[in-house]
mmCIF file of C-alpha atoms in Angstrom:
data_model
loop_
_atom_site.group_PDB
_atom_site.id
_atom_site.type_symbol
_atom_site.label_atom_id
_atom_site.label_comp_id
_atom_site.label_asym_id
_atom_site.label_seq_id
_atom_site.Cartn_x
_atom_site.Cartn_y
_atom_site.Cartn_z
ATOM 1 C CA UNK A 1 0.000 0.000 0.000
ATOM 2 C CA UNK A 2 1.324 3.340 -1.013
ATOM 3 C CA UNK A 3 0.708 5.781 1.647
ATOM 4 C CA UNK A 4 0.629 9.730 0.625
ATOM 5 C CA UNK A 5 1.420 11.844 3.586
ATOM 6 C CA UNK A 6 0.499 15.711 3.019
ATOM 7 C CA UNK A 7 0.330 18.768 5.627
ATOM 8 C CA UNK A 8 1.822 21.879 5.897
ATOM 9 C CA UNK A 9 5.463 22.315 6.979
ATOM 10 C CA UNK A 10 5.877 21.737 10.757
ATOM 11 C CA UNK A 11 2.384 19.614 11.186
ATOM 12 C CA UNK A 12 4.234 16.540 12.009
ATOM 13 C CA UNK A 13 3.853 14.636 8.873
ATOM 14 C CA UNK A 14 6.992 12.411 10.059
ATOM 15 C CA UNK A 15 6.245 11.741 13.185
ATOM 16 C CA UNK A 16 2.254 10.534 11.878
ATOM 17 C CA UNK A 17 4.576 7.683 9.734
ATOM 18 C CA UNK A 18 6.630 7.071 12.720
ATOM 19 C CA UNK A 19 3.837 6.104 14.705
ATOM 20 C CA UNK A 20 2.291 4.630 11.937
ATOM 21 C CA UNK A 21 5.067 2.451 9.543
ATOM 22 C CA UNK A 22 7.408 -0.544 10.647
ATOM 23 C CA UNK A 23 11.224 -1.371 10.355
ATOM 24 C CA UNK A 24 10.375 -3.422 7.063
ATOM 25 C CA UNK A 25 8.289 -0.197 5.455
ATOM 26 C CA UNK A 26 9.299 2.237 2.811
ATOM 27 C CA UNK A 27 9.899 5.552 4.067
ATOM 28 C CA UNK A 28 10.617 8.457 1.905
ATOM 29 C CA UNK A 29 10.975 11.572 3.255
ATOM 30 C CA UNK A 30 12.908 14.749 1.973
ATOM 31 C CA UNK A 31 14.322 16.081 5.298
ATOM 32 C CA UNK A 32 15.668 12.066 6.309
ATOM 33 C CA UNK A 33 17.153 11.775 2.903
ATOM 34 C CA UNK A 34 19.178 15.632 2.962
ATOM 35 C CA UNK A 35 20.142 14.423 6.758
ATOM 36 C CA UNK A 36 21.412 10.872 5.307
ATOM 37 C CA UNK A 37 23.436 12.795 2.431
ATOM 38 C CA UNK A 38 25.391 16.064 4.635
ATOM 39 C CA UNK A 39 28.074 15.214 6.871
ATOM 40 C CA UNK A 40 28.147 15.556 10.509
ATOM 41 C CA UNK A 41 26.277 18.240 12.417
ATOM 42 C CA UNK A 42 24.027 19.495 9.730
ATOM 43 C CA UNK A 43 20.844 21.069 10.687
ATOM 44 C CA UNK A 44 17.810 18.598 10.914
ATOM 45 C CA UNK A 45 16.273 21.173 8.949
ATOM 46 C CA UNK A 46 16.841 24.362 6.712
ATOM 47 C CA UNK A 47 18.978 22.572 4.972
ATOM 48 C CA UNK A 48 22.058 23.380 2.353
ATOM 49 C CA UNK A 49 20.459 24.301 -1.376
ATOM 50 C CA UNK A 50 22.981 21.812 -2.603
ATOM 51 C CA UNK A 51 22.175 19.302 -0.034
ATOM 52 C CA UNK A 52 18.333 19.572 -0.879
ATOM 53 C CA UNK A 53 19.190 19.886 -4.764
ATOM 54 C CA UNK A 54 21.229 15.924 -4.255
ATOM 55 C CA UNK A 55 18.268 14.944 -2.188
ATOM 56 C CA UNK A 56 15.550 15.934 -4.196
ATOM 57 C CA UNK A 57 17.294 13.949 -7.045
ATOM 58 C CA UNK A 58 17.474 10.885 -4.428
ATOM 59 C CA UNK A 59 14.018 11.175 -3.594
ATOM 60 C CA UNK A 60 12.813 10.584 -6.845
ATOM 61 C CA UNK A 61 14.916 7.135 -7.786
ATOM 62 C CA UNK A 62 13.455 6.662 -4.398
ATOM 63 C CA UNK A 63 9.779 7.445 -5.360
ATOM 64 C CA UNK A 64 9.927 5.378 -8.762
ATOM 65 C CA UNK A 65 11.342 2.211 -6.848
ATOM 66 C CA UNK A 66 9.318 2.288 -3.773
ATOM 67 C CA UNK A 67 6.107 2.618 -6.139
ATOM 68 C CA UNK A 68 6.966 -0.769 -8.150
ATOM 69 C CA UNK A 69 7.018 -2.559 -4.645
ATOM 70 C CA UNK A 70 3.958 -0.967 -2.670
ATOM 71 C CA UNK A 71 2.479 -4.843 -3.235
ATOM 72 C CA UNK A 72 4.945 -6.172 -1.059
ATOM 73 C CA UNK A 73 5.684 -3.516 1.555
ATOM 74 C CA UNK A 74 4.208 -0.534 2.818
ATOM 75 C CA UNK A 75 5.354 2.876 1.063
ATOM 76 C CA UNK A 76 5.084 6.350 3.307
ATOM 77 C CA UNK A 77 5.784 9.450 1.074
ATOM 78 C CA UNK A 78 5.688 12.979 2.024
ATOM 79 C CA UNK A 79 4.649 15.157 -0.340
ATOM 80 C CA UNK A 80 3.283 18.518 1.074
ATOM 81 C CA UNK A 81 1.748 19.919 -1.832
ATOM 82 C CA UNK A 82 1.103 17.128 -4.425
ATOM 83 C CA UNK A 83 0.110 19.087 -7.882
ATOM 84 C CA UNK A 84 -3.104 17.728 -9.604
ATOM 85 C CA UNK A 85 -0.580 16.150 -12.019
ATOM 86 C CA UNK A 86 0.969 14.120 -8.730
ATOM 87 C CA UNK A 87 -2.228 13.676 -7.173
ATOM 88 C CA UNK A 88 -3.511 11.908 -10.355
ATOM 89 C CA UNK A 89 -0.573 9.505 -10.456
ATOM 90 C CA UNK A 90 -0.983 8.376 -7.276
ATOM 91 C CA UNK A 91 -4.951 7.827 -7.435
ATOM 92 C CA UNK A 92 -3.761 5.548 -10.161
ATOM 93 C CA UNK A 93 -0.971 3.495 -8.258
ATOM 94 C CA UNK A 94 -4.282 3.390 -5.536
ATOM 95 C CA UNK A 95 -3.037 6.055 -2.724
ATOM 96 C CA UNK A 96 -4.394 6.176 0.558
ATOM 97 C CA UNK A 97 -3.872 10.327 0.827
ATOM 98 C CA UNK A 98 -3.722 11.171 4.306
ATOM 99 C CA UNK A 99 -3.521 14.806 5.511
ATOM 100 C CA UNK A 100 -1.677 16.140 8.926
ATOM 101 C CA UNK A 101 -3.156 19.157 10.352
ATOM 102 C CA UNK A 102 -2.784 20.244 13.862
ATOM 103 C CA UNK A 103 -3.944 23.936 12.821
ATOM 104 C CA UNK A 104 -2.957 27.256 11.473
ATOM 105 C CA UNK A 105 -2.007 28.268 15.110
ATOM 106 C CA UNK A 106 -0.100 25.533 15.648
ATOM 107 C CA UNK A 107 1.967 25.219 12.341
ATOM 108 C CA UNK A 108 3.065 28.585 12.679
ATOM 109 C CA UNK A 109 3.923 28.568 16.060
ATOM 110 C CA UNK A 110 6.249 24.978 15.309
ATOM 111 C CA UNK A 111 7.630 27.370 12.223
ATOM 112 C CA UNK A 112 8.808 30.285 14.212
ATOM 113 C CA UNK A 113 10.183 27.843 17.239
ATOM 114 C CA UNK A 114 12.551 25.362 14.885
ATOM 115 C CA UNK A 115 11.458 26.672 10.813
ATOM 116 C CA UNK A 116 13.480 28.572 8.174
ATOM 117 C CA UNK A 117 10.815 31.686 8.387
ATOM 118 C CA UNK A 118 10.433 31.558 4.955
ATOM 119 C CA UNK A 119 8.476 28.121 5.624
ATOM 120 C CA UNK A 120 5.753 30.509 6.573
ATOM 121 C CA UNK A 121 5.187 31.602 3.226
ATOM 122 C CA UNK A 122 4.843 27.898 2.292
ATOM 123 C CA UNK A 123 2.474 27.110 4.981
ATOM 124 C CA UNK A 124 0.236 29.877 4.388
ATOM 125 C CA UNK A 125 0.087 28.538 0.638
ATOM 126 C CA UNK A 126 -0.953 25.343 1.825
ATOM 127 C CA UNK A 127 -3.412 26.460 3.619
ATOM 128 C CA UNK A 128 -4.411 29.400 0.877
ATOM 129 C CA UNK A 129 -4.954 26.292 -1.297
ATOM 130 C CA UNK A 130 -7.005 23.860 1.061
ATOM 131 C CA UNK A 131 -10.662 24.266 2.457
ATOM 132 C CA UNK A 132 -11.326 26.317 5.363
ATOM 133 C CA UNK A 133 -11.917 23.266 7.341
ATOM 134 C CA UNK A 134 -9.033 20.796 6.909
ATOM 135 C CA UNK A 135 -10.398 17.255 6.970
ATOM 136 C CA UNK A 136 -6.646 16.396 8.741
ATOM 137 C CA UNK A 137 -5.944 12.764 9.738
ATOM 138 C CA UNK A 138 -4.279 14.483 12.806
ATOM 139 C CA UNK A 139 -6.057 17.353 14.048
ATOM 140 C CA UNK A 140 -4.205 17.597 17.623
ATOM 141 C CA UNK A 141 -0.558 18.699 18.065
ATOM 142 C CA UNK A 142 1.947 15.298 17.402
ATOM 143 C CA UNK A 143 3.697 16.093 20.298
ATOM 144 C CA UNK A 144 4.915 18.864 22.977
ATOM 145 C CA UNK A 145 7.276 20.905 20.691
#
């Protein structure tokens, strides 16, 4: 089963497939892949442009892979803003799409505490871009950031 994990930056996509995959699962996610690919001490996030341009690149070989064997393991992918062109592909390959809210409030408050500020900008896209009442599959905060 492919699993596509979507939510503004900061909602705690990762830690919904943490509590939800198992050591034999796919997991593909952008900021595990840049931390995997910088050396020592990098920042968990607001990452290197280079680092992110490499992982980006990673993340799709990843993607194409992982999608071939969603029959025999479980695939998590975060994708926070899937186009309609994404979105369609994965309806296809029979997504579950499962969206992590915890709130406006809270996203922003996660983004000023541990975010790049211009995250903001993307969160306030995301949310621009999704109805006034996100259906989330996690409403509450993850966790006590």
């Amino acid at each position: 089963m492919l699993y596509v994990v979507t939510g503004p930056p900061a909602a705690g996509k990762s830690s919904w497939i943490q509590s939800h995959a198992t050591a034999r699962d796919i997991v593909i996610d952008l900021d595990l892949i840049t931390r995997a690919l910088s050396g020592p001490g990098a920042p968990t996030w607001n990452q290197d442009p280079l680092q992110l341009r490499v992982a980006h690149r990673a993340r799709y070989a990843a993607m194409d892979e992982a999608f071939a064997l969603r029959d025999k393991v479980d695939v998590y992918l975060i994708h926070t803003m899937p186009s309609r062109k994404a979105l369609a592909k994965y309806k296809r390959l029979e997504a579950r799409i499962v969206t992590v809210d915890p709130g406006r409030e809270v996203v922003m408050q996660r983004i000023d505490a541990m975010r790049d500020p211009g995250m903001r900008r993307v969160a306030t896209r995301w949310y621009r871009q999704r109805p006034a009442t996100s259906q989330g599959a996690m409403p509450q905060a993850s966790r006590a950031w």
